[in-house]
Each structure stands twice: as structure tokens, then as C-alpha cells.
Amino acid sequence: MSSRSLSSRVVAAAAEALARQGFVTPVDVCLGVGWLHASNVDDWRRGRVDDLVDFLPVRGDKIAELIVCLDSWARERGLERTEA
């Protein structure tokens, strides 16, 4: 997958999550690009899973690329980063 392709997928997933719920998280974007399944996220939120990274079909460099794309997209829109 090219960086351009990932970037466009991140932008689409982030925009959809923002429109739907008024905020966007990396988990939302991972769901939106198809890297996570909702059932895995539900298990994680209920404490049945320690780390969502175990479910991601990609590793380090692609995860970092997704975060960089999301951060860039959010800054261009004046969104503020908060920790949850």
C-alpha cells in the first residue's frame, strides 16, 4: 500500500468519524481503514484484551504513518489533541 493510498484512507475515515460523533480517535481511524474489527475494540473496552496492537494487521512503521496522517489532517482543521 502506498503512502498516498493510506493517507487518503485515513482522511476519509477521520472525516467520517468526525461527522458522525464530533471527534475522532486513532481507534476510529483504524476501524475506518479496516485494520480493526468492532468486536476487538469492544473486547478491549471491556478489559478482555490488553492491547489493541495485537489485532492490527500492520506493525510499527504503518501505525506511525497512520498517526502522522491523522495528526496532520487534524491540525489542518484546527482540531485540538486531547488525551482520553
Coordinates of C-alpha atoms in Angstrom, one line a residue:
M1 CA 0.0 0.0 0.0
S2 CA 1.4 3.4 -1.0
S3 CA 1.6 6.3 1.5
R4 CA -0.8 8.2 -0.7
S5 CA -3.3 5.4 -0.5
L6 CA -3.0 5.2 3.3
S7 CA -3.3 8.9 3.6
S8 CA -6.5 9.1 1.6
R9 CA -8.0 6.2 3.6
V10 CA -7.0 7.9 6.9
V11 CA -8.6 11.2 5.7
A12 CA -11.8 9.5 4.7
A13 CA -12.1 7.5 7.9
A14 CA -11.2 10.6 10.1
A15 CA -13.7 12.8 8.3
E16 CA -16.5 10.2 8.7
A17 CA -15.8 9.7 12.4
L18 CA -15.7 13.4 13.0
A19 CA -19.0 14.0 11.1
R20 CA -20.7 11.0 12.9
Q21 CA -19.6 11.7 16.5
G22 CA -18.0 15.1 16.7
F23 CA -14.5 13.8 17.5
V24 CA -12.0 11.3 16.0
T25 CA -9.5 8.9 17.6
P26 CA -6.8 6.7 16.2
V27 CA -9.1 3.7 17.1
D28 CA -11.8 5.2 14.9
V29 CA -9.4 5.6 12.0
C30 CA -8.1 2.0 12.5
L31 CA -11.7 0.8 12.3
G32 CA -12.4 3.0 9.3
V33 CA -9.4 1.8 7.3
G34 CA -10.3 -1.8 8.1
W35 CA -7.3 -2.5 10.4
L36 CA -9.6 -3.3 13.4
H37 CA -12.9 -5.0 13.9
A38 CA -15.6 -3.5 16.2
S39 CA -15.7 -6.8 18.2
N40 CA -12.0 -6.4 19.0
V41 CA -12.5 -2.8 20.2
D42 CA -15.5 -3.9 22.3
D43 CA -13.4 -6.6 24.0
W44 CA -10.6 -4.1 24.6
R45 CA -13.0 -1.5 26.1
R46 CA -14.4 -4.3 28.4
G47 CA -10.9 -5.2 29.6
R48 CA -10.8 -8.6 27.9
V49 CA -7.9 -7.6 25.7
D50 CA -4.8 -5.8 27.0
D51 CA -3.6 -4.2 23.8
L52 CA -5.3 -3.4 20.5
V53 CA -2.0 -3.5 18.7
D54 CA -2.2 -7.3 18.9
F55 CA -5.1 -7.2 16.4
L56 CA -3.6 -4.8 13.9
P57 CA -2.5 -6.5 10.7
V58 CA 0.4 -4.0 10.4
R59 CA 3.2 -3.0 12.6
G60 CA 5.4 -0.1 13.7
D61 CA 6.0 1.9 10.6
K62 CA 2.5 1.7 9.2
I63 CA 0.9 2.5 12.6
A64 CA 3.3 5.5 12.9
E65 CA 2.3 6.6 9.3
L66 CA -1.4 6.4 10.2
I67 CA -0.8 8.6 13.3
V68 CA 1.2 11.2 11.3
C69 CA -1.5 11.4 8.7
L70 CA -4.2 11.7 11.3
D71 CA -2.3 14.4 13.2
S72 CA -1.6 16.4 10.0
W73 CA -5.3 16.2 9.0
A74 CA -6.5 17.3 12.4
R75 CA -4.0 20.2 12.6
E76 CA -5.1 21.4 9.2
R77 CA -8.7 21.6 10.6
G78 CA -7.7 23.3 13.8
L79 CA -8.7 20.4 15.9
E80 CA -7.2 20.1 19.4
R81 CA -5.4 17.0 20.6
T82 CA -6.6 15.7 24.0
E83 CA -5.8 12.5 25.9
A84 CA -8.6 10.2 26.9

